[in-house]
Tab-separated table of C-alpha atoms in Angstrom:
chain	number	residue	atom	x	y	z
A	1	UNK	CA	-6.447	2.801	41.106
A	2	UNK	CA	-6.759	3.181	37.236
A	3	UNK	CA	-10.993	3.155	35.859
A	4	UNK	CA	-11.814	0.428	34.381
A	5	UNK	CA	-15.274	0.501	32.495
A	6	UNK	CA	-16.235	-1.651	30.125
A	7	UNK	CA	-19.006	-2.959	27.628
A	8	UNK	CA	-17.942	-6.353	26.284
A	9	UNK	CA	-20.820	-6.934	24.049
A	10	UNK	CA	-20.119	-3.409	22.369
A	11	UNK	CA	-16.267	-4.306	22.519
A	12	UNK	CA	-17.167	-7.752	21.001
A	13	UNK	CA	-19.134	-6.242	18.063
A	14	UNK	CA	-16.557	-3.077	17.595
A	15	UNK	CA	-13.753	-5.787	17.588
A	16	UNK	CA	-16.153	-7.408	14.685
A	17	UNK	CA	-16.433	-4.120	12.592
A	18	UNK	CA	-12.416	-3.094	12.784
A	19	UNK	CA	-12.087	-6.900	11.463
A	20	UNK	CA	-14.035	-6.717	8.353
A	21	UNK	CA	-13.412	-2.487	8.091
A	22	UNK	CA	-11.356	-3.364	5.016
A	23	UNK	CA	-13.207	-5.886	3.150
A	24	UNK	CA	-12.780	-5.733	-0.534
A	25	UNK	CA	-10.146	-2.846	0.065
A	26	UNK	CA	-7.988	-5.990	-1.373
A	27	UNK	CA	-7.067	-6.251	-4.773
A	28	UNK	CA	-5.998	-9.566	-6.640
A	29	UNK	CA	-3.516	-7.668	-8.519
A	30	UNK	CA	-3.258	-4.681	-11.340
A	31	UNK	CA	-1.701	-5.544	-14.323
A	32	UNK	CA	-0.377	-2.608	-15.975
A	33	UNK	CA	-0.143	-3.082	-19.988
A	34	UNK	CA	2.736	-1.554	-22.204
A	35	UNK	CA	0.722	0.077	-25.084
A	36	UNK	CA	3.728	-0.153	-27.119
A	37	UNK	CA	6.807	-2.235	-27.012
A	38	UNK	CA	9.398	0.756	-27.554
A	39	UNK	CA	11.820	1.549	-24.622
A	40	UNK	CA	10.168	4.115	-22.939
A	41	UNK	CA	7.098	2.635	-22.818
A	42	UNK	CA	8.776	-0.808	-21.361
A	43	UNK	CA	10.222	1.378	-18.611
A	44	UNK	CA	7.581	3.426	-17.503
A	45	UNK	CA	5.355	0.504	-17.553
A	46	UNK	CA	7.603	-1.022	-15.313
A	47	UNK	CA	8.048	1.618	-12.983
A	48	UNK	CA	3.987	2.065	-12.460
A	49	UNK	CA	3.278	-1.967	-12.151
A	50	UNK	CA	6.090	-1.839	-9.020
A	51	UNK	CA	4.002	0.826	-8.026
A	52	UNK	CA	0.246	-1.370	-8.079
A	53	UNK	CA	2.497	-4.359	-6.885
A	54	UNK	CA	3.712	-2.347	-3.868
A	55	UNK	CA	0.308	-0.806	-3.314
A	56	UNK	CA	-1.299	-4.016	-3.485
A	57	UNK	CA	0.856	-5.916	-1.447
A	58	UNK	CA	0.412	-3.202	1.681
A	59	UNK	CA	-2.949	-3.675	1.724
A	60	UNK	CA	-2.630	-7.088	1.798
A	61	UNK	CA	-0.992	-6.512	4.669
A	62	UNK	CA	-3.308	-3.713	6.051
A	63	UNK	CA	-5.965	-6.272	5.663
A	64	UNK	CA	-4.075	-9.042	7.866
A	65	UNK	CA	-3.823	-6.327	10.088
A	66	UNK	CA	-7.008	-4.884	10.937
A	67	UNK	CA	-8.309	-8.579	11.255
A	68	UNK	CA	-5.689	-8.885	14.194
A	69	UNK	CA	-6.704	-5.810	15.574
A	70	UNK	CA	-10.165	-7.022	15.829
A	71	UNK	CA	-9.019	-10.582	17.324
A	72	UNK	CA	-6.990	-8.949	19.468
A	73	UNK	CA	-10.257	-6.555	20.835
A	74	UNK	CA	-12.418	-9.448	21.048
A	75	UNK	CA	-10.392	-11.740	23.058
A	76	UNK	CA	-9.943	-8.147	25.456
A	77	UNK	CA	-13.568	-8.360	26.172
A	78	UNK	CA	-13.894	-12.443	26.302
A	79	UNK	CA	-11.089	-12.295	28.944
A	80	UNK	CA	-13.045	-9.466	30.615
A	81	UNK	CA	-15.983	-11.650	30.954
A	82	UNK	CA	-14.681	-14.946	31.805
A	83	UNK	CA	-12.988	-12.817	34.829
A	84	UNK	CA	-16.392	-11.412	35.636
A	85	UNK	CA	-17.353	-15.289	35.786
A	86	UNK	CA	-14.643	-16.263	37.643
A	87	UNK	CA	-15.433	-13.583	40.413
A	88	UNK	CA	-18.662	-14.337	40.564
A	89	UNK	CA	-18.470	-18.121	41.437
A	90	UNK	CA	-15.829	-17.240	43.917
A	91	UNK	CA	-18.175	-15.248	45.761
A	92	UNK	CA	-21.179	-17.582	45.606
A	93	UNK	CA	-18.673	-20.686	46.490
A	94	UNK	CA	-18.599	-21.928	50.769
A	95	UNK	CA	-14.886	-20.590	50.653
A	96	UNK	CA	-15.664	-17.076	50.559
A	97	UNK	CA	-11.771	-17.157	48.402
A	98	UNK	CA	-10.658	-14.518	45.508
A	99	UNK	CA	-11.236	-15.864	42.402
A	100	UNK	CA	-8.375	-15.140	40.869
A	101	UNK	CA	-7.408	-15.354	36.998
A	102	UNK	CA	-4.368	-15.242	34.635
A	103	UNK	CA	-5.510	-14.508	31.219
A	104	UNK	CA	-4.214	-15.512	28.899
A	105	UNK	CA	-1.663	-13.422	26.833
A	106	UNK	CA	-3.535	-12.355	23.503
A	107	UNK	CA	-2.269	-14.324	20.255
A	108	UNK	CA	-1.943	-12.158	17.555
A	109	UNK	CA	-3.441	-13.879	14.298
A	110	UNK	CA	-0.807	-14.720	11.826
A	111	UNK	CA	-0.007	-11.761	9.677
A	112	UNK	CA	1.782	-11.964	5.968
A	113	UNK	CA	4.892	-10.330	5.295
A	114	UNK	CA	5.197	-10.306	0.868
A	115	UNK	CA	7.618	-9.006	-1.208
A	116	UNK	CA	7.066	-5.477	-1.740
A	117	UNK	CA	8.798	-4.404	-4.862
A	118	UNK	CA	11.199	-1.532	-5.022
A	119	UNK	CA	9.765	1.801	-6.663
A	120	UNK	CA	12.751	3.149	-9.260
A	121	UNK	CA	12.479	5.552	-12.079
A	122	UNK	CA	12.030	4.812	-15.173
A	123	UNK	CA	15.189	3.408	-16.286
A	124	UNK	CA	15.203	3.854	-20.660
A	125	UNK	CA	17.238	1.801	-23.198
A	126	UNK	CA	18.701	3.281	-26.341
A	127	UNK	CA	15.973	4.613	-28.132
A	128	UNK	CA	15.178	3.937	-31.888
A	129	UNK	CA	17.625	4.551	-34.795
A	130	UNK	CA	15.022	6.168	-37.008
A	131	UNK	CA	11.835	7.837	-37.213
A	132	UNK	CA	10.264	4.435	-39.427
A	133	UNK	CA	11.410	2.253	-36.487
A	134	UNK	CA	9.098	4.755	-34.165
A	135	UNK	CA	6.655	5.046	-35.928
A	136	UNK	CA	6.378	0.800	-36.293
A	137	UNK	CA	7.464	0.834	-32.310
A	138	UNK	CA	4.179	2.989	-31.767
A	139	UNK	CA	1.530	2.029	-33.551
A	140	UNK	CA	2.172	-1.743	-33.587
A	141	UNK	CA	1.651	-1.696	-29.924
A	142	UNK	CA	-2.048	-2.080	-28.162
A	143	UNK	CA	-2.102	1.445	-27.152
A	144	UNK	CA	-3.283	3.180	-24.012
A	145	UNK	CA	-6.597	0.992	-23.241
A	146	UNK	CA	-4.967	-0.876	-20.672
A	147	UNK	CA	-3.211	2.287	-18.407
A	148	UNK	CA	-6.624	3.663	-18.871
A	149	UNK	CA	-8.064	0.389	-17.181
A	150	UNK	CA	-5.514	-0.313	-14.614
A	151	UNK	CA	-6.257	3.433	-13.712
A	152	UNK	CA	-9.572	2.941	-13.099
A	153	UNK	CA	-8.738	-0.437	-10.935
A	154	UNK	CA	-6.711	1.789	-8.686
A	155	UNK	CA	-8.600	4.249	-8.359
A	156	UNK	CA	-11.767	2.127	-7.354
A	157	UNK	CA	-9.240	0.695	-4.505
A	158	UNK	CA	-8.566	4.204	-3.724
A	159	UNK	CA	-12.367	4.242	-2.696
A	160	UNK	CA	-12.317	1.325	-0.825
A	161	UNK	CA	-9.134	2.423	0.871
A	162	UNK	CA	-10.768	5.988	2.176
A	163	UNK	CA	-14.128	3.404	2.824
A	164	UNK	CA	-11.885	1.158	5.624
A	165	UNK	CA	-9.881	4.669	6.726
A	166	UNK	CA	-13.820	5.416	8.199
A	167	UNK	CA	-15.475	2.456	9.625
A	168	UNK	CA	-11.827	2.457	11.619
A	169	UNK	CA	-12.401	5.893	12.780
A	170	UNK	CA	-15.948	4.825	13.950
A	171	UNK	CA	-14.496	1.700	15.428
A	172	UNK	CA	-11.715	3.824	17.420
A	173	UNK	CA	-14.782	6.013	18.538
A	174	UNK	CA	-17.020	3.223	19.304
A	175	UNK	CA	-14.025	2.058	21.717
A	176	UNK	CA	-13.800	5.491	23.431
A	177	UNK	CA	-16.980	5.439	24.665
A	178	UNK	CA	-17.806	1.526	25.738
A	179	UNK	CA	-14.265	0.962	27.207
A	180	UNK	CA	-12.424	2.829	29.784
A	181	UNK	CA	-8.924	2.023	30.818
A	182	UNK	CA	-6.000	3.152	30.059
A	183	UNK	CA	-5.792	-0.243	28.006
A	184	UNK	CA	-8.677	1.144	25.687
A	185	UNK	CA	-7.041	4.379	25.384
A	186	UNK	CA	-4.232	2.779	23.880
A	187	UNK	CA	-6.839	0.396	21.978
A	188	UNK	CA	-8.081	2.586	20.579
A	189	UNK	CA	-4.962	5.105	19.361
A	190	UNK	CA	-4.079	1.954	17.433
A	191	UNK	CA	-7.197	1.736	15.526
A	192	UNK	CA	-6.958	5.455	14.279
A	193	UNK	CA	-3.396	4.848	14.196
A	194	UNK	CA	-4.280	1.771	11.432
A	195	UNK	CA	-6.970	4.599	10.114
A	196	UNK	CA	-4.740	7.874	9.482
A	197	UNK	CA	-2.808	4.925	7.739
A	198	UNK	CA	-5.493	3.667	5.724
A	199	UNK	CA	-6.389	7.351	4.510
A	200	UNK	CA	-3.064	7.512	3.338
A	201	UNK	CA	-2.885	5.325	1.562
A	202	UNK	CA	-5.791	5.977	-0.174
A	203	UNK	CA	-4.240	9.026	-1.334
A	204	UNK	CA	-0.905	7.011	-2.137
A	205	UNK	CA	-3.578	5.040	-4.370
A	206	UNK	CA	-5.137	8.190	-6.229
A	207	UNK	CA	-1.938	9.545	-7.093
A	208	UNK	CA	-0.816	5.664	-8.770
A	209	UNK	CA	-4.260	6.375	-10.755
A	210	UNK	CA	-3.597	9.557	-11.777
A	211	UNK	CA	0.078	8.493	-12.592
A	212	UNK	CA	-1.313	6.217	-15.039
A	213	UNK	CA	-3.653	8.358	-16.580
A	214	UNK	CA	-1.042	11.214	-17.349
A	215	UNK	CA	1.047	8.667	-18.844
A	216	UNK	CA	-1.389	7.374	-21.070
A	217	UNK	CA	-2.277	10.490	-22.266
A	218	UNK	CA	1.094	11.062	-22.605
A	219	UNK	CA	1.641	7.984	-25.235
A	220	UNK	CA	-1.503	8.695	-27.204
A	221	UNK	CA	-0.582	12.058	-27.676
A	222	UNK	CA	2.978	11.099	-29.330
A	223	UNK	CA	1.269	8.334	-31.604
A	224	UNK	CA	-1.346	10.453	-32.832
A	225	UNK	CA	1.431	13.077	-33.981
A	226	UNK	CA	3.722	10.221	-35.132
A	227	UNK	CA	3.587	9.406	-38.629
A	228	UNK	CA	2.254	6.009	-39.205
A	229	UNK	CA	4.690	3.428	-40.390
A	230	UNK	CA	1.574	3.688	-44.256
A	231	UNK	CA	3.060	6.816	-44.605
A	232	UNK	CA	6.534	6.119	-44.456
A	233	UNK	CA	5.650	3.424	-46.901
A	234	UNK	CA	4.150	5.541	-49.144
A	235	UNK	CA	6.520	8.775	-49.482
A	236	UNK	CA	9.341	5.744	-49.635
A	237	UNK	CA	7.711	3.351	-53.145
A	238	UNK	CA	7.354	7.372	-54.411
A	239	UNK	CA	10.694	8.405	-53.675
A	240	UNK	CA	12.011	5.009	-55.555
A	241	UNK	CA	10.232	5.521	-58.261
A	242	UNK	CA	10.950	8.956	-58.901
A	243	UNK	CA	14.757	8.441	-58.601
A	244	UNK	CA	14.086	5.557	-61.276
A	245	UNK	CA	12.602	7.662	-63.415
A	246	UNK	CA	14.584	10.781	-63.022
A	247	UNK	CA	17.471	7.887	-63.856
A	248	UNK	CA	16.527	6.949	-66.763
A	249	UNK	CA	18.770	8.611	-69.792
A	250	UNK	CA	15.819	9.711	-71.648
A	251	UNK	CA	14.263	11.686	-68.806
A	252	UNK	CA	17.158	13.522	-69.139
A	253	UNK	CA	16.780	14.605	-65.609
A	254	UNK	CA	13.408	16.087	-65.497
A	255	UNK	CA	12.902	14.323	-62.616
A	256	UNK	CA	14.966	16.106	-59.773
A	257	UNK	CA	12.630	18.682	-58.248
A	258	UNK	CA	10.326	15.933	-57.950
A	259	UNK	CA	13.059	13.645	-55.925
A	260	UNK	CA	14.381	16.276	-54.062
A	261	UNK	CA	10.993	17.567	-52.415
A	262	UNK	CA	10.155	13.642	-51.523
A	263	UNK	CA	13.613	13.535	-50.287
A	264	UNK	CA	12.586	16.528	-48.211
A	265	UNK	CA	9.041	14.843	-47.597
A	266	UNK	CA	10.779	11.942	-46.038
A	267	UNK	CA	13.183	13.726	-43.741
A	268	UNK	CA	10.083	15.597	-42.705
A	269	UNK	CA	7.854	12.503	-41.314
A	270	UNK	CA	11.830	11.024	-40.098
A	271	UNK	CA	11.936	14.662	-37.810
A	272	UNK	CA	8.726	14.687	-36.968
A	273	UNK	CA	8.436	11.216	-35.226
A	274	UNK	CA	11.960	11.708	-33.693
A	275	UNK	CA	10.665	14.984	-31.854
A	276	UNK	CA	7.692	13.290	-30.790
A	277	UNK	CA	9.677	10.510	-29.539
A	278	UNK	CA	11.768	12.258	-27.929
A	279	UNK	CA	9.243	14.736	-25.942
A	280	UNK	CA	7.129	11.031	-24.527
A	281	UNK	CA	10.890	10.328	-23.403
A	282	UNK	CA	11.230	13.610	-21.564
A	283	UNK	CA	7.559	12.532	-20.176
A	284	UNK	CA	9.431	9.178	-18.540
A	285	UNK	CA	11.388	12.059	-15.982
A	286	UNK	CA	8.170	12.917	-14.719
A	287	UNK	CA	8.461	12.503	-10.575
A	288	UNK	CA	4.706	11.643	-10.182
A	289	UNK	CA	5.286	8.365	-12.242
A	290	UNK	CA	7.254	7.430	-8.957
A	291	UNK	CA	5.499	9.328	-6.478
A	292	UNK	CA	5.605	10.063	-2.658
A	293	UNK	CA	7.413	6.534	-0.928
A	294	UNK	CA	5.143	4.249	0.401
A	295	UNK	CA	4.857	3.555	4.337
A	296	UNK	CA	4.613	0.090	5.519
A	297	UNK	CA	1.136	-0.135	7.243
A	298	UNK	CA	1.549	-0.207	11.442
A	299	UNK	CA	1.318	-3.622	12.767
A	300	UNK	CA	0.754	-5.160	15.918
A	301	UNK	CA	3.875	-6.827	17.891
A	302	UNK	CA	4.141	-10.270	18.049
A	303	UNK	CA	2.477	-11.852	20.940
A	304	UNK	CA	0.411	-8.607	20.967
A	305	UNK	CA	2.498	-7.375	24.544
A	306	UNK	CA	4.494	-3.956	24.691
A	307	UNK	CA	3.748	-0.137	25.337
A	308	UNK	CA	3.895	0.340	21.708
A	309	UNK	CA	0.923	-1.962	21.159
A	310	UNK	CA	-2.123	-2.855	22.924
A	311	UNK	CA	-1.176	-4.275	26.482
A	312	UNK	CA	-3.605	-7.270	26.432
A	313	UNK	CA	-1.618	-9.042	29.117
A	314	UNK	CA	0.846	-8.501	31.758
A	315	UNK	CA	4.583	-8.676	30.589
A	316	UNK	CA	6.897	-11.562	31.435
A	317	UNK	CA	8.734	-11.044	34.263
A	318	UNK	CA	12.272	-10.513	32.678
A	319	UNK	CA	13.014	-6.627	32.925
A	320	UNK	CA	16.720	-6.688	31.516
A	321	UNK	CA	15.383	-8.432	28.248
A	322	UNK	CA	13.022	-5.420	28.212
A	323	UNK	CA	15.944	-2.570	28.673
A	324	UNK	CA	16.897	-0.258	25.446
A	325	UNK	CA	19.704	-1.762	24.253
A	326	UNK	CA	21.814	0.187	21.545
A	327	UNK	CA	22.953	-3.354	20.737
A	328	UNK	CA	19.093	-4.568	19.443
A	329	UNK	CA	18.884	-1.920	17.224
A	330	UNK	CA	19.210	-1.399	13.479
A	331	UNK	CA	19.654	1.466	11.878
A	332	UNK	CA	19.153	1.732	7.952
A	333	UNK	CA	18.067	4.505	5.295
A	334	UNK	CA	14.921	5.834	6.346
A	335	UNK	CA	12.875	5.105	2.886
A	336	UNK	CA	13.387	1.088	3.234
A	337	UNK	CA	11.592	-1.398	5.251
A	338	UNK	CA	12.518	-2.705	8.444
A	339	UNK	CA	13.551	-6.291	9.183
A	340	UNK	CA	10.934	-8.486	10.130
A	341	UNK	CA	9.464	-8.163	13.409
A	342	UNK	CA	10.708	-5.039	14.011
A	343	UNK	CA	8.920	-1.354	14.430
A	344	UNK	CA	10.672	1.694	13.884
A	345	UNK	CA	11.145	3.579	17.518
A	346	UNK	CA	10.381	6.761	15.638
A	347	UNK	CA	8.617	6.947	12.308
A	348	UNK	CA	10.597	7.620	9.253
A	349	UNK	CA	13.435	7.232	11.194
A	350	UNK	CA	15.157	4.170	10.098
A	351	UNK	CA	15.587	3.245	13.456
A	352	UNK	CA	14.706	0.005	14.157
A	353	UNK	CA	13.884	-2.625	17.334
A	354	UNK	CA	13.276	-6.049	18.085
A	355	UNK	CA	9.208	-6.511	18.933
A	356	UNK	CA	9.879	-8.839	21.160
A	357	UNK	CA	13.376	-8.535	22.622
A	358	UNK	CA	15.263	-11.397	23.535
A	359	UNK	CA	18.392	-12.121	26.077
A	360	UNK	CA	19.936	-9.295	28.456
A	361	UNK	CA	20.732	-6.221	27.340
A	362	UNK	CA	24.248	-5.829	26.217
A	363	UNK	CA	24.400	-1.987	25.889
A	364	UNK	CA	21.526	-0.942	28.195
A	365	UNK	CA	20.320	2.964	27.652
A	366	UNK	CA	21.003	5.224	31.761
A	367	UNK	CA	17.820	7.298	31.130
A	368	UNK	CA	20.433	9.498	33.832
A	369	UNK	CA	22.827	9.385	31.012
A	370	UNK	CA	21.023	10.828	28.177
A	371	UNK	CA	22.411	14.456	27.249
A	372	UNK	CA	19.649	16.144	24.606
A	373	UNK	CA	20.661	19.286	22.623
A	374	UNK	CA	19.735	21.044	19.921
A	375	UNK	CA	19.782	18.872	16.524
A	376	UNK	CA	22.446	19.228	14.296
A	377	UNK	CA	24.615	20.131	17.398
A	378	UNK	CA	27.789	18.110	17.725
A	379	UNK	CA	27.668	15.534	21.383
A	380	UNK	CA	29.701	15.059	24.203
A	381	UNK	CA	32.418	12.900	23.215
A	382	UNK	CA	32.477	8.707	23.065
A	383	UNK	CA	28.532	9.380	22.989
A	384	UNK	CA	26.500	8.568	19.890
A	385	UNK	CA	22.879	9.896	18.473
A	386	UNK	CA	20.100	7.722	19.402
A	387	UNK	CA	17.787	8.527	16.860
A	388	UNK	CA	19.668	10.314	13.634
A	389	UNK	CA	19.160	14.021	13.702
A	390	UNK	CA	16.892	13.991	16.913
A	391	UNK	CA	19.910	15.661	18.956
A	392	UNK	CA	19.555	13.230	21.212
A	393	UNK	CA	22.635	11.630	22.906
A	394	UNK	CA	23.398	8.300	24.824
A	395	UNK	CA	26.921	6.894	25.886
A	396	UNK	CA	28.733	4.594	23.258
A	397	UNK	CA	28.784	0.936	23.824
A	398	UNK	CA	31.421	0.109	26.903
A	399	UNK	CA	32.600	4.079	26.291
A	400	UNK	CA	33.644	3.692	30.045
A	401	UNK	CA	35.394	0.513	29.385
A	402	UNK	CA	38.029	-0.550	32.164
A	403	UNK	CA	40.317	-3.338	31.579
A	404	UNK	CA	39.063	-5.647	34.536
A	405	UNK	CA	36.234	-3.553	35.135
A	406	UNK	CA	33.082	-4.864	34.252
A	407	UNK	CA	30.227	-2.392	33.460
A	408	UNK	CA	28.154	-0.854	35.471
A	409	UNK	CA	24.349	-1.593	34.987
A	410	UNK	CA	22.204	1.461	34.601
A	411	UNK	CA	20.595	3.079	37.437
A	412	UNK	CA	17.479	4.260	35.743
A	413	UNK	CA	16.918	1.583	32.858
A	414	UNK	CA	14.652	2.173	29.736
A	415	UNK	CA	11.934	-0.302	29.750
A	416	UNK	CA	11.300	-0.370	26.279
A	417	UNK	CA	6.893	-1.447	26.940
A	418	UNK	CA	6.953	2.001	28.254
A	419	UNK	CA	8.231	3.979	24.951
A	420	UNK	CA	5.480	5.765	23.633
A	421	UNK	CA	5.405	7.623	20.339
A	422	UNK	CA	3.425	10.806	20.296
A	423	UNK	CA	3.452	13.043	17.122
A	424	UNK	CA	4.809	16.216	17.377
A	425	UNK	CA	2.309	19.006	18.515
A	426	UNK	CA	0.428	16.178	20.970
A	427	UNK	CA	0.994	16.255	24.281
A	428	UNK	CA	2.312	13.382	25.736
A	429	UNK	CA	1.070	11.755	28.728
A	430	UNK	CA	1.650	13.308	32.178
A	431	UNK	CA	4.725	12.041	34.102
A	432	UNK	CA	6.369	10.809	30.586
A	433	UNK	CA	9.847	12.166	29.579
A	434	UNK	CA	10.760	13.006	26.272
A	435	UNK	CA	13.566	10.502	24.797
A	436	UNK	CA	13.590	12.275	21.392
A	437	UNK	CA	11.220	14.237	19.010
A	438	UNK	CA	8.063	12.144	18.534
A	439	UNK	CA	9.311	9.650	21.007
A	440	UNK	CA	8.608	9.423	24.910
A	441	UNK	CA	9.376	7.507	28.200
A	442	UNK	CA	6.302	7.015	30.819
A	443	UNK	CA	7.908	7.050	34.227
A	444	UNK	CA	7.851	4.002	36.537
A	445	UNK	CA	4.810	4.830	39.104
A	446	UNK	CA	7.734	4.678	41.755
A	447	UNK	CA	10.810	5.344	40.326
A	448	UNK	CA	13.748	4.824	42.978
């Protein structure tokens, strides 16, 4: 019989801390200012605002997040107690009866999903036709103040960010040592889970700030060796009157060295801004303005029920809807995001499943079935990779098809509340089979 030990006041005011672990870790928004309004500076502007917007938005999320993580604890240890309750009037009633309970599947509190904007590069228009149109371009423009500031935003958040990573990391501590099951275990691996994430992100944060800072410097240090627009000015009402003087007949011409060296003057200040321009352009190709790719922070399934969560309640009693069906899943390029209530059945794989599944498996997974080799090596033929590059490989859909025939169901299904993912260099459970790298299969206590 599995221990069960638990503190439900402790529980109760752990559940509390993971709640508010990321107060003020979420921003109302970065607004990242152009300090000019000359294509590259458009561009890159764009590029880093994506990059607060996406930022932003995931805590948002992150936020939503760890409050469900904390309802989800506290309702753990109020269904604890009211069975405690329950127990103990059945034993004090006449009866002498069990006082038995159903609780209550936990509700997972309503979590957003926004819009998180797609991080490009720095995508340029045609640049300016002259040096004078630069130089206006730049120094017209508000300059730098406002990269500086959104900076400094960011990297505040980044702070708050590394602040929530650590009260998690307490809480998941906190729920090692007042809860023992193997419900708390997996408690509280998702709280450090929802940490490591957190920390992270931090760092996803500081880089953004940093990002921002190197391309402010970047623009002040082409406008300060940019002529300014006075200058142009200037060497230009010289230059016109010199040729109007070197013009007139009774000059007699005196006046050529003087227009040729402000010609020369002219198409000095012309150069010079075009080279500057043209190294803050090169400064747009700069990787770090896009940075690493962001993750999506780790959420809890809906209804708060499968392996891959926190198992708050016993599973409906449907096991085909829960078998690994190659038909439920969606594969996609590992950098995007997957559909909505989804997880990804190995992380950064772009291999996606259902968090709830729903109707009877149509291409149920034979754990019998499954041939693993070496990744990269070709598979058996009318079998297909499970997870991309894992070397991994499972039967195609109906590969054993026979006109009349239907299929046969699987002798050893996948039941998909028992996947576990465990990062590489863990060990995984005893009695668990590995499905692919980072991913594993607890066996049934009594597999037939």
């Amino acid at each position: 019989m599995a221990q069960l030990d638990i503190d439900t006041a402790a529980v109760t005011q752990t559940a509390a801390a993971v709640a508010s672990a990321p107060a003020g870790a979420s921003p109302t928004g970065i607004t990242v200012t152009p300090p000019a309004s000359d294509p590259v500076s458009a561009a890159v502007t764009e590029t880093l605002q994506a990059r607060c917007a996406a930022i932003s938005g995931y805590s948002t999320v992150a936020q939503a997040i760890s409050q469900a993580r904390g309802s989800m604890l506290a309702s753990s240890a109020n269904t604890y107690d009211e069975q405690e309750q329950l127990n103990a009037a059945s034993l004090g009633s006449t009866g002498g009866g069990s006082g038995a309970a159903t609780a209550p599947p936990s509700v997972v509190p309503s979590i957003p999903t926004p819009t998180i904007p797609a991080v490009t590069a720095p995508q340029l228009g045609p640049p300016p036709t002259n040096g004078k149109d630069i130089a206006t371009l730049l120094h017209a423009g508000p300059g730098p103040a406002g990269l500086f500031s959104a900076a400094q935003q960011m990297r505040t958040h980044a702070g708050q960010l590394q602040d929530a990573a650590r009260r998690l990391h307490s809480g998941s501590t906190s729920i090692s040592a007042d809860w023992q099951s193997s419900a708390a275990d997996q408690a509280s691996q998702r709280i450090t889970e929802l940490s490591q994430w957190y920390e992270r992100h931090g760092e996803h944060a500081t880089a953004t700030a940093t990002a921002l800072e190197t391309h402010a410097e970047s623009f002040a240090r082409a406008r300060a060796n940019t002529p300014t627009p006075e200058q142009f000015e200037d060497t230009e009402n010289r230059l016109k009157r010199a040729a109007q003087a070197n013009a007139n007949p009774a000059n007699m011409g005196r006046y050529a060295p003087v227009v040729s060296a402000l010609q020369t003057e002219l198409g000095g200040l012309h150069s010079k801004a075009t080279a500057q321009y043209t190294d803050y352009a090169r400064s747009a190709g700069n990787p770090s303005l896009v940075g690493a790719p962001l993750e999506p922070p780790p959420r809890p399934a809906a209804g708060g029920v499968q392996a891959l969560d926190v198992p708050l309640s016993p599973a409906p009693n449907d096991p085909q809807k829960y078998w690994l069906d190659l038909s439920k899943m969606v594969v996609q390029d590992p950098k995007t995001l997957g559909p909505y209530g989804y997880h990804e059945l190995v992380p950064h794989s772009g291999v996606w499943y259902p968090d709830v599944p729903s109707g009877p498996a149509k291409s149920p997974v034979d754990l019998k079935d499954i041939v693993q080799l070496p990744p990269g090596a070709l598979g058996p033929s009318r079998y297909q990779e499970l997870i991309p590059g894992s070397g991994t490989w499972v039967p195609e859909p109906h590969a054993f098809y026979a006109p009349g025939v239907p299929d046969k169901p699987p002798e050893f299904p996948i039941d998909v509340r028992r996947l576990i993912q465990v990062p590489e260099g863990q060990l995984a459970p005893f009695d668990s089979k590995q499905i692919a790298p980072g991913l594993w299969y607890q066996l049934p206590p009594h597999p037939r």
